[in-house]
mmCIF file of the C-alpha atoms, coordinates in Angstrom:
data_MODEL
# 
_entry.id   MODEL 
# 
loop_
_atom_site.group_PDB 
_atom_site.id 
_atom_site.type_symbol 
_atom_site.label_atom_id 
_atom_site.label_alt_id 
_atom_site.label_comp_id 
_atom_site.label_asym_id 
_atom_site.label_entity_id 
_atom_site.label_seq_id 
_atom_site.pdbx_PDB_ins_code 
_atom_site.Cartn_x 
_atom_site.Cartn_y 
_atom_site.Cartn_z 
_atom_site.occupancy 
_atom_site.B_iso_or_equiv 
_atom_site.pdbx_formal_charge 
_atom_site.auth_seq_id 
_atom_site.auth_comp_id 
_atom_site.auth_asym_id 
_atom_site.auth_atom_id 
_atom_site.pdbx_PDB_model_num 
ATOM 1   C CA . ARG A 1 1   ? -10.947 9.197   -0.428  1.00 0.00 ? 1   ARG A CA 1 
ATOM 2   C CA . ARG A 1 2   ? -12.655 9.165   2.920   1.00 0.00 ? 2   ARG A CA 1 
ATOM 3   C CA . MET A 1 3   ? -16.257 8.098   3.039   1.00 0.00 ? 3   MET A CA 1 
ATOM 4   C CA . SER A 1 4   ? -18.701 8.328   5.897   1.00 0.00 ? 4   SER A CA 1 
ATOM 5   C CA . LEU A 1 5   ? -20.516 5.111   6.741   1.00 0.00 ? 5   LEU A CA 1 
ATOM 6   C CA . SER A 1 6   ? -22.539 7.020   9.326   1.00 0.00 ? 6   SER A CA 1 
ATOM 7   C CA . LYS A 1 7   ? -23.867 9.405   6.672   1.00 0.00 ? 7   LYS A CA 1 
ATOM 8   C CA . ARG A 1 8   ? -24.586 6.368   4.423   1.00 0.00 ? 8   ARG A CA 1 
ATOM 9   C CA . GLU A 1 9   ? -22.086 7.490   1.736   1.00 0.00 ? 9   GLU A CA 1 
ATOM 10  C CA . ALA A 1 10  ? -21.118 3.799   1.460   1.00 0.00 ? 10  ALA A CA 1 
ATOM 11  C CA . ASP A 1 11  ? -22.279 0.531   2.935   1.00 0.00 ? 11  ASP A CA 1 
ATOM 12  C CA . ILE A 1 12  ? -18.812 -0.991  3.349   1.00 0.00 ? 12  ILE A CA 1 
ATOM 13  C CA . ALA A 1 13  ? -15.378 0.620   3.680   1.00 0.00 ? 13  ALA A CA 1 
ATOM 14  C CA . ILE A 1 14  ? -11.851 -0.669  3.613   1.00 0.00 ? 14  ILE A CA 1 
ATOM 15  C CA . SER A 1 15  ? -9.655  1.409   5.843   1.00 0.00 ? 15  SER A CA 1 
ATOM 16  C CA . PHE A 1 16  ? -6.003  1.631   6.920   1.00 0.00 ? 16  PHE A CA 1 
ATOM 17  C CA . SER A 1 17  ? -7.031  1.900   10.574  1.00 0.00 ? 17  SER A CA 1 
ATOM 18  C CA . ARG A 1 18  ? -9.606  0.570   12.994  1.00 0.00 ? 18  ARG A CA 1 
ATOM 19  C CA . PRO A 1 19  ? -12.075 3.289   14.015  1.00 0.00 ? 19  PRO A CA 1 
ATOM 20  C CA . GLU A 1 20  ? -11.907 4.244   17.741  1.00 0.00 ? 20  GLU A CA 1 
ATOM 21  C CA . SER A 1 21  ? -15.520 5.389   17.997  1.00 0.00 ? 21  SER A CA 1 
ATOM 22  C CA . GLY A 1 22  ? -18.807 5.426   16.340  1.00 0.00 ? 22  GLY A CA 1 
ATOM 23  C CA . ARG A 1 23  ? -21.394 2.728   15.548  1.00 0.00 ? 23  ARG A CA 1 
ATOM 24  C CA . LEU A 1 24  ? -19.150 0.814   13.227  1.00 0.00 ? 24  LEU A CA 1 
ATOM 25  C CA . ILE A 1 25  ? -18.267 -2.832  13.216  1.00 0.00 ? 25  ILE A CA 1 
ATOM 26  C CA . ALA A 1 26  ? -14.677 -3.390  12.163  1.00 0.00 ? 26  ALA A CA 1 
ATOM 27  C CA . TRP A 1 27  ? -12.558 -6.494  11.623  1.00 0.00 ? 27  TRP A CA 1 
ATOM 28  C CA . LYS A 1 28  ? -9.093  -7.139  10.350  1.00 0.00 ? 28  LYS A CA 1 
ATOM 29  C CA . LEU A 1 29  ? -9.391  -7.920  6.684   1.00 0.00 ? 29  LEU A CA 1 
ATOM 30  C CA . CYS A 1 30  ? -5.662  -8.716  6.037   1.00 0.00 ? 30  CYS A CA 1 
ATOM 31  C CA . ASP A 1 31  ? -2.128  -7.610  6.531   1.00 0.00 ? 31  ASP A CA 1 
ATOM 32  C CA . TYR A 1 32  ? -0.152  -6.449  3.502   1.00 0.00 ? 32  TYR A CA 1 
ATOM 33  C CA . ARG A 1 33  ? 3.397   -5.466  2.824   1.00 0.00 ? 33  ARG A CA 1 
ATOM 34  C CA . LEU A 1 34  ? 5.206   -2.882  0.731   1.00 0.00 ? 34  LEU A CA 1 
ATOM 35  C CA . ARG A 1 35  ? 8.741   -3.329  -0.415  1.00 0.00 ? 35  ARG A CA 1 
ATOM 36  C CA . LEU A 1 36  ? 11.302  -1.215  -2.234  1.00 0.00 ? 36  LEU A CA 1 
ATOM 37  C CA . TYR A 1 37  ? 11.266  -2.048  -5.947  1.00 0.00 ? 37  TYR A CA 1 
ATOM 38  C CA . ALA A 1 38  ? 13.079  -0.954  -9.100  1.00 0.00 ? 38  ALA A CA 1 
ATOM 39  C CA . SER A 1 39  ? 12.844  -2.001  -12.691 1.00 0.00 ? 39  SER A CA 1 
ATOM 40  C CA . ARG A 1 40  ? 15.533  -4.452  -13.771 1.00 0.00 ? 40  ARG A CA 1 
ATOM 41  C CA . ASP A 1 41  ? 16.444  -1.981  -16.534 1.00 0.00 ? 41  ASP A CA 1 
ATOM 42  C CA . TYR A 1 42  ? 16.891  0.807   -13.961 1.00 0.00 ? 42  TYR A CA 1 
ATOM 43  C CA . LEU A 1 43  ? 19.172  -1.430  -11.809 1.00 0.00 ? 43  LEU A CA 1 
ATOM 44  C CA . ALA A 1 44  ? 21.216  -2.390  -14.839 1.00 0.00 ? 44  ALA A CA 1 
ATOM 45  C CA . HIS A 1 45  ? 21.957  1.198   -15.725 1.00 0.00 ? 45  HIS A CA 1 
ATOM 46  C CA . HIS A 1 46  ? 22.549  2.744   -12.274 1.00 0.00 ? 46  HIS A CA 1 
ATOM 47  C CA . ALA A 1 47  ? 24.994  2.346   -9.377  1.00 0.00 ? 47  ALA A CA 1 
ATOM 48  C CA . PRO A 1 48  ? 24.571  -0.936  -7.488  1.00 0.00 ? 48  PRO A CA 1 
ATOM 49  C CA . ILE A 1 49  ? 22.544  -1.086  -4.303  1.00 0.00 ? 49  ILE A CA 1 
ATOM 50  C CA . ASN A 1 50  ? 24.001  -3.359  -1.689  1.00 0.00 ? 50  ASN A CA 1 
ATOM 51  C CA . ARG A 1 51  ? 23.137  -1.470  1.484   1.00 0.00 ? 51  ARG A CA 1 
ATOM 52  C CA . VAL A 1 52  ? 20.787  1.358   2.662   1.00 0.00 ? 52  VAL A CA 1 
ATOM 53  C CA . GLU A 1 53  ? 23.521  3.973   2.345   1.00 0.00 ? 53  GLU A CA 1 
ATOM 54  C CA . ASP A 1 54  ? 23.676  3.262   -1.408  1.00 0.00 ? 54  ASP A CA 1 
ATOM 55  C CA . LEU A 1 55  ? 20.161  4.630   -1.820  1.00 0.00 ? 55  LEU A CA 1 
ATOM 56  C CA . SER A 1 56  ? 21.409  8.246   -1.574  1.00 0.00 ? 56  SER A CA 1 
ATOM 57  C CA . ARG A 1 57  ? 22.706  7.908   -5.117  1.00 0.00 ? 57  ARG A CA 1 
ATOM 58  C CA . HIS A 1 58  ? 19.297  7.086   -6.567  1.00 0.00 ? 58  HIS A CA 1 
ATOM 59  C CA . GLY A 1 59  ? 16.021  8.750   -7.430  1.00 0.00 ? 59  GLY A CA 1 
ATOM 60  C CA . PHE A 1 60  ? 12.656  7.854   -6.024  1.00 0.00 ? 60  PHE A CA 1 
ATOM 61  C CA . VAL A 1 61  ? 8.951   7.695   -6.866  1.00 0.00 ? 61  VAL A CA 1 
ATOM 62  C CA . SER A 1 62  ? 6.633   8.782   -4.091  1.00 0.00 ? 62  SER A CA 1 
ATOM 63  C CA . TYR A 1 63  ? 3.400   10.648  -3.174  1.00 0.00 ? 63  TYR A CA 1 
ATOM 64  C CA . ILE A 1 64  ? 2.774   14.324  -3.385  1.00 0.00 ? 64  ILE A CA 1 
ATOM 65  C CA . GLU A 1 65  ? 3.388   15.306  0.230   1.00 0.00 ? 65  GLU A CA 1 
ATOM 66  C CA . ASP A 1 66  ? 0.829   18.080  0.539   1.00 0.00 ? 66  ASP A CA 1 
ATOM 67  C CA . LEU A 1 67  ? -1.872  15.908  -0.937  1.00 0.00 ? 67  LEU A CA 1 
ATOM 68  C CA . ILE A 1 68  ? -1.637  12.888  1.348   1.00 0.00 ? 68  ILE A CA 1 
ATOM 69  C CA . GLU A 1 69  ? -4.912  12.834  3.235   1.00 0.00 ? 69  GLU A CA 1 
ATOM 70  C CA . MET A 1 70  ? -4.375  9.857   5.376   1.00 0.00 ? 70  MET A CA 1 
ATOM 71  C CA . PRO A 1 71  ? -1.395  9.624   7.796   1.00 0.00 ? 71  PRO A CA 1 
ATOM 72  C CA . GLU A 1 72  ? -1.206  5.889   7.181   1.00 0.00 ? 72  GLU A CA 1 
ATOM 73  C CA . LEU A 1 73  ? 0.134   6.767   3.652   1.00 0.00 ? 73  LEU A CA 1 
ATOM 74  C CA . ARG A 1 74  ? 3.138   8.545   5.084   1.00 0.00 ? 74  ARG A CA 1 
ATOM 75  C CA . PHE A 1 75  ? 5.300   5.463   5.200   1.00 0.00 ? 75  PHE A CA 1 
ATOM 76  C CA . PHE A 1 76  ? 7.848   6.637   2.648   1.00 0.00 ? 76  PHE A CA 1 
ATOM 77  C CA . ASP A 1 77  ? 9.588   9.320   4.702   1.00 0.00 ? 77  ASP A CA 1 
ATOM 78  C CA . ASN A 1 78  ? 9.639   7.106   7.750   1.00 0.00 ? 78  ASN A CA 1 
ATOM 79  C CA . THR A 1 79  ? 11.264  4.340   5.769   1.00 0.00 ? 79  THR A CA 1 
ATOM 80  C CA . ILE A 1 80  ? 13.718  6.139   3.470   1.00 0.00 ? 80  ILE A CA 1 
ATOM 81  C CA . LYS A 1 81  ? 15.270  9.215   4.955   1.00 0.00 ? 81  LYS A CA 1 
ATOM 82  C CA . ASN A 1 82  ? 16.193  12.206  2.786   1.00 0.00 ? 82  ASN A CA 1 
ATOM 83  C CA . ALA A 1 83  ? 15.255  10.525  -0.512  1.00 0.00 ? 83  ALA A CA 1 
ATOM 84  C CA . HIS A 1 84  ? 15.768  12.390  -3.740  1.00 0.00 ? 84  HIS A CA 1 
ATOM 85  C CA . VAL A 1 85  ? 12.241  12.200  -5.250  1.00 0.00 ? 85  VAL A CA 1 
ATOM 86  C CA . VAL A 1 86  ? 12.185  12.494  -9.006  1.00 0.00 ? 86  VAL A CA 1 
ATOM 87  C CA . PHE A 1 87  ? 8.457   11.730  -9.522  1.00 0.00 ? 87  PHE A CA 1 
ATOM 88  C CA . ARG A 1 88  ? 5.386   12.392  -7.354  1.00 0.00 ? 88  ARG A CA 1 
ATOM 89  C CA . SER A 1 89  ? 1.841   11.280  -7.731  1.00 0.00 ? 89  SER A CA 1 
ATOM 90  C CA . THR A 1 90  ? -1.179  10.597  -5.487  1.00 0.00 ? 90  THR A CA 1 
ATOM 91  C CA . ASN A 1 91  ? -2.123  7.829   -7.841  1.00 0.00 ? 91  ASN A CA 1 
ATOM 92  C CA . VAL A 1 92  ? -0.579  4.423   -6.943  1.00 0.00 ? 92  VAL A CA 1 
ATOM 93  C CA . SER A 1 93  ? -0.939  3.190   -10.568 1.00 0.00 ? 93  SER A CA 1 
ATOM 94  C CA . ALA A 1 94  ? 0.996   6.216   -11.792 1.00 0.00 ? 94  ALA A CA 1 
ATOM 95  C CA . GLN A 1 95  ? 3.765   5.557   -9.285  1.00 0.00 ? 95  GLN A CA 1 
ATOM 96  C CA . PHE A 1 96  ? 3.781   1.850   -10.230 1.00 0.00 ? 96  PHE A CA 1 
ATOM 97  C CA . ASN A 1 97  ? 4.118   2.706   -13.965 1.00 0.00 ? 97  ASN A CA 1 
ATOM 98  C CA . ALA A 1 98  ? 6.886   5.284   -13.240 1.00 0.00 ? 98  ALA A CA 1 
ATOM 99  C CA . ILE A 1 99  ? 8.894   2.631   -11.394 1.00 0.00 ? 99  ILE A CA 1 
ATOM 100 C CA . LEU A 1 100 ? 8.224   0.140   -14.234 1.00 0.00 ? 100 LEU A CA 1 
ATOM 101 C CA . ASP A 1 101 ? 9.429   2.765   -16.760 1.00 0.00 ? 101 ASP A CA 1 
ATOM 102 C CA . GLY A 1 102 ? 12.702  3.152   -14.811 1.00 0.00 ? 102 GLY A CA 1 
ATOM 103 C CA . LEU A 1 103 ? 12.208  6.698   -13.412 1.00 0.00 ? 103 LEU A CA 1 
ATOM 104 C CA . GLY A 1 104 ? 13.464  5.528   -9.961  1.00 0.00 ? 104 GLY A CA 1 
ATOM 105 C CA . LEU A 1 105 ? 12.945  3.254   -6.991  1.00 0.00 ? 105 LEU A CA 1 
ATOM 106 C CA . GLY A 1 106 ? 9.740   3.188   -5.019  1.00 0.00 ? 106 GLY A CA 1 
ATOM 107 C CA . LEU A 1 107 ? 7.726   1.446   -2.305  1.00 0.00 ? 107 LEU A CA 1 
ATOM 108 C CA . VAL A 1 108 ? 5.197   -0.851  -3.980  1.00 0.00 ? 108 VAL A CA 1 
ATOM 109 C CA . HIS A 1 109 ? 2.451   -3.083  -2.604  1.00 0.00 ? 109 HIS A CA 1 
ATOM 110 C CA . CYS A 1 110 ? 3.759   -6.654  -2.979  1.00 0.00 ? 110 CYS A CA 1 
ATOM 111 C CA . PHE A 1 111 ? 0.392   -7.783  -4.446  1.00 0.00 ? 111 PHE A CA 1 
ATOM 112 C CA . MET A 1 112 ? 0.994   -5.312  -7.313  1.00 0.00 ? 112 MET A CA 1 
ATOM 113 C CA . ALA A 1 113 ? 4.621   -6.141  -7.966  1.00 0.00 ? 113 ALA A CA 1 
ATOM 114 C CA . GLN A 1 114 ? 4.766   -9.881  -7.391  1.00 0.00 ? 114 GLN A CA 1 
ATOM 115 C CA . ARG A 1 115 ? 3.601   -10.953 -10.851 1.00 0.00 ? 115 ARG A CA 1 
ATOM 116 C CA . GLU A 1 116 ? 5.601   -8.271  -12.691 1.00 0.00 ? 116 GLU A CA 1 
ATOM 117 C CA . ASP A 1 117 ? 8.849   -9.737  -13.980 1.00 0.00 ? 117 ASP A CA 1 
ATOM 118 C CA . ARG A 1 118 ? 10.267  -6.334  -14.902 1.00 0.00 ? 118 ARG A CA 1 
ATOM 119 C CA . LEU A 1 119 ? 10.499  -5.398  -11.237 1.00 0.00 ? 119 LEU A CA 1 
ATOM 120 C CA . GLN A 1 120 ? 13.029  -6.517  -8.648  1.00 0.00 ? 120 GLN A CA 1 
ATOM 121 C CA . VAL A 1 121 ? 12.929  -6.151  -4.899  1.00 0.00 ? 121 VAL A CA 1 
ATOM 122 C CA . VAL A 1 122 ? 15.696  -3.950  -3.522  1.00 0.00 ? 122 VAL A CA 1 
ATOM 123 C CA . LEU A 1 123 ? 17.151  -4.589  -0.034  1.00 0.00 ? 123 LEU A CA 1 
ATOM 124 C CA . PRO A 1 124 ? 14.317  -6.860  1.025   1.00 0.00 ? 124 PRO A CA 1 
ATOM 125 C CA . GLU A 1 125 ? 15.794  -7.577  4.402   1.00 0.00 ? 125 GLU A CA 1 
ATOM 126 C CA . GLN A 1 126 ? 16.312  -3.876  5.285   1.00 0.00 ? 126 GLN A CA 1 
ATOM 127 C CA . ILE A 1 127 ? 13.230  -2.210  3.806   1.00 0.00 ? 127 ILE A CA 1 
ATOM 128 C CA . SER A 1 128 ? 9.786   -3.518  4.420   1.00 0.00 ? 128 SER A CA 1 
ATOM 129 C CA . VAL A 1 129 ? 6.579   -1.769  5.454   1.00 0.00 ? 129 VAL A CA 1 
ATOM 130 C CA . GLU A 1 130 ? 3.693   -3.809  6.934   1.00 0.00 ? 130 GLU A CA 1 
ATOM 131 C CA . ARG A 1 131 ? 0.197   -2.460  7.270   1.00 0.00 ? 131 ARG A CA 1 
ATOM 132 C CA . THR A 1 132 ? -3.360  -3.786  7.857   1.00 0.00 ? 132 THR A CA 1 
ATOM 133 C CA . TYR A 1 133 ? -6.577  -3.333  5.937   1.00 0.00 ? 133 TYR A CA 1 
ATOM 134 C CA . TRP A 1 134 ? -9.740  -3.105  8.047   1.00 0.00 ? 134 TRP A CA 1 
ATOM 135 C CA . LEU A 1 135 ? -13.228 -3.887  6.840   1.00 0.00 ? 135 LEU A CA 1 
ATOM 136 C CA . LEU A 1 136 ? -15.859 -1.425  8.228   1.00 0.00 ? 136 LEU A CA 1 
ATOM 137 C CA . VAL A 1 137 ? -19.598 -1.721  8.216   1.00 0.00 ? 137 VAL A CA 1 
ATOM 138 C CA . HIS A 1 138 ? -22.205 0.420   9.996   1.00 0.00 ? 138 HIS A CA 1 
ATOM 139 C CA . GLU A 1 139 ? -23.790 -1.711  12.710  1.00 0.00 ? 139 GLU A CA 1 
ATOM 140 C CA . ASP A 1 140 ? -27.262 -1.194  11.243  1.00 0.00 ? 140 ASP A CA 1 
ATOM 141 C CA . LEU A 1 141 ? -26.203 -2.912  8.027   1.00 0.00 ? 141 LEU A CA 1 
ATOM 142 C CA . ARG A 1 142 ? -24.161 -5.735  9.415   1.00 0.00 ? 142 ARG A CA 1 
ATOM 143 C CA . HIS A 1 143 ? -26.811 -8.379  8.894   1.00 0.00 ? 143 HIS A CA 1 
ATOM 144 C CA . VAL A 1 144 ? -28.227 -7.114  5.607   1.00 0.00 ? 144 VAL A CA 1 
ATOM 145 C CA . ALA A 1 145 ? -27.814 -10.037 3.214   1.00 0.00 ? 145 ALA A CA 1 
ATOM 146 C CA . ARG A 1 146 ? -26.121 -8.164  0.402   1.00 0.00 ? 146 ARG A CA 1 
ATOM 147 C CA . VAL A 1 147 ? -23.666 -6.415  2.801   1.00 0.00 ? 147 VAL A CA 1 
ATOM 148 C CA . ASP A 1 148 ? -22.945 -9.690  4.593   1.00 0.00 ? 148 ASP A CA 1 
ATOM 149 C CA . ALA A 1 149 ? -22.360 -11.456 1.304   1.00 0.00 ? 149 ALA A CA 1 
ATOM 150 C CA . VAL A 1 150 ? -19.854 -8.879  0.115   1.00 0.00 ? 150 VAL A CA 1 
ATOM 151 C CA . CYS A 1 151 ? -18.020 -8.822  3.511   1.00 0.00 ? 151 CYS A CA 1 
ATOM 152 C CA . ALA A 1 152 ? -17.855 -12.640 3.563   1.00 0.00 ? 152 ALA A CA 1 
ATOM 153 C CA . PHE A 1 153 ? -16.454 -12.699 0.030   1.00 0.00 ? 153 PHE A CA 1 
ATOM 154 C CA . LEU A 1 154 ? -13.859 -10.054 0.663   1.00 0.00 ? 154 LEU A CA 1 
ATOM 155 C CA . THR A 1 155 ? -12.740 -11.664 3.909   1.00 0.00 ? 155 THR A CA 1 
ATOM 156 C CA . SER A 1 156 ? -12.478 -15.116 2.241   1.00 0.00 ? 156 SER A CA 1 
ATOM 157 C CA . LEU A 1 157 ? -10.719 -13.792 -0.895  1.00 0.00 ? 157 LEU A CA 1 
ATOM 158 C CA . LEU A 1 158 ? -8.018  -11.912 1.094   1.00 0.00 ? 158 LEU A CA 1 
ATOM 159 C CA . SER A 1 159 ? -7.516  -14.689 3.581   1.00 0.00 ? 159 SER A CA 1 
ATOM 160 C CA . GLU A 1 160 ? -6.870  -17.126 0.686   1.00 0.00 ? 160 GLU A CA 1 
ATOM 161 C CA . ASN A 1 161 ? -4.453  -14.645 -0.913  1.00 0.00 ? 161 ASN A CA 1 
ATOM 162 C CA . SER A 1 162 ? -2.458  -13.760 2.231   1.00 0.00 ? 162 SER A CA 1 
ATOM 163 C CA . PRO A 1 163 ? 0.877   -14.900 0.627   1.00 0.00 ? 163 PRO A CA 1 
ATOM 164 C CA . LEU A 1 164 ? 0.182   -12.559 -2.342  1.00 0.00 ? 164 LEU A CA 1 
ATOM 165 C CA . MET A 1 165 ? -0.657  -9.658  -0.006  1.00 0.00 ? 165 MET A CA 1 
ATOM 166 C CA . MET A 1 166 ? 2.534   -10.183 2.030   1.00 0.00 ? 166 MET A CA 1 
ATOM 167 C CA . GLY A 1 167 ? 4.845   -10.900 -0.845  1.00 0.00 ? 167 GLY A CA 1 
ATOM 168 C CA . ASP A 1 168 ? 5.660   -14.413 0.366   1.00 0.00 ? 168 ASP A CA 1 
# 
């Protein structure tokens, strides 16, 4: 959910976009990728997928359209046109588990799927969504030791794990 750093609802925020105004300091935390995934069991029991046109014969897992608060989360409809959605949730973990359980295909963060042997990437050369996480801090808190320590830790951790975030 959205938090206001200006109203001191949080000291640090991770955002999908860089703020265009306000007294916030922002820096790129990392890039990340989403790919289309399906469970191996789903793929074994459904029509083969060799090209984008084959997707019309399959069901998908996605967000509840009316409940998407941030436009940056609307990547599904921009990537897969006229998809037949069989399961919707605003919860990424629920979507992930639905895909694992074989309900359908879905866009999953590579860092979530990469270590899950039950999932397989579908059409990796054709379907890929890249986004950026931004770290935000109110300028009054930038040099507070505890805030600086957490920012440094997160920046280092995600920098070291760039291949995981990008699915490389």
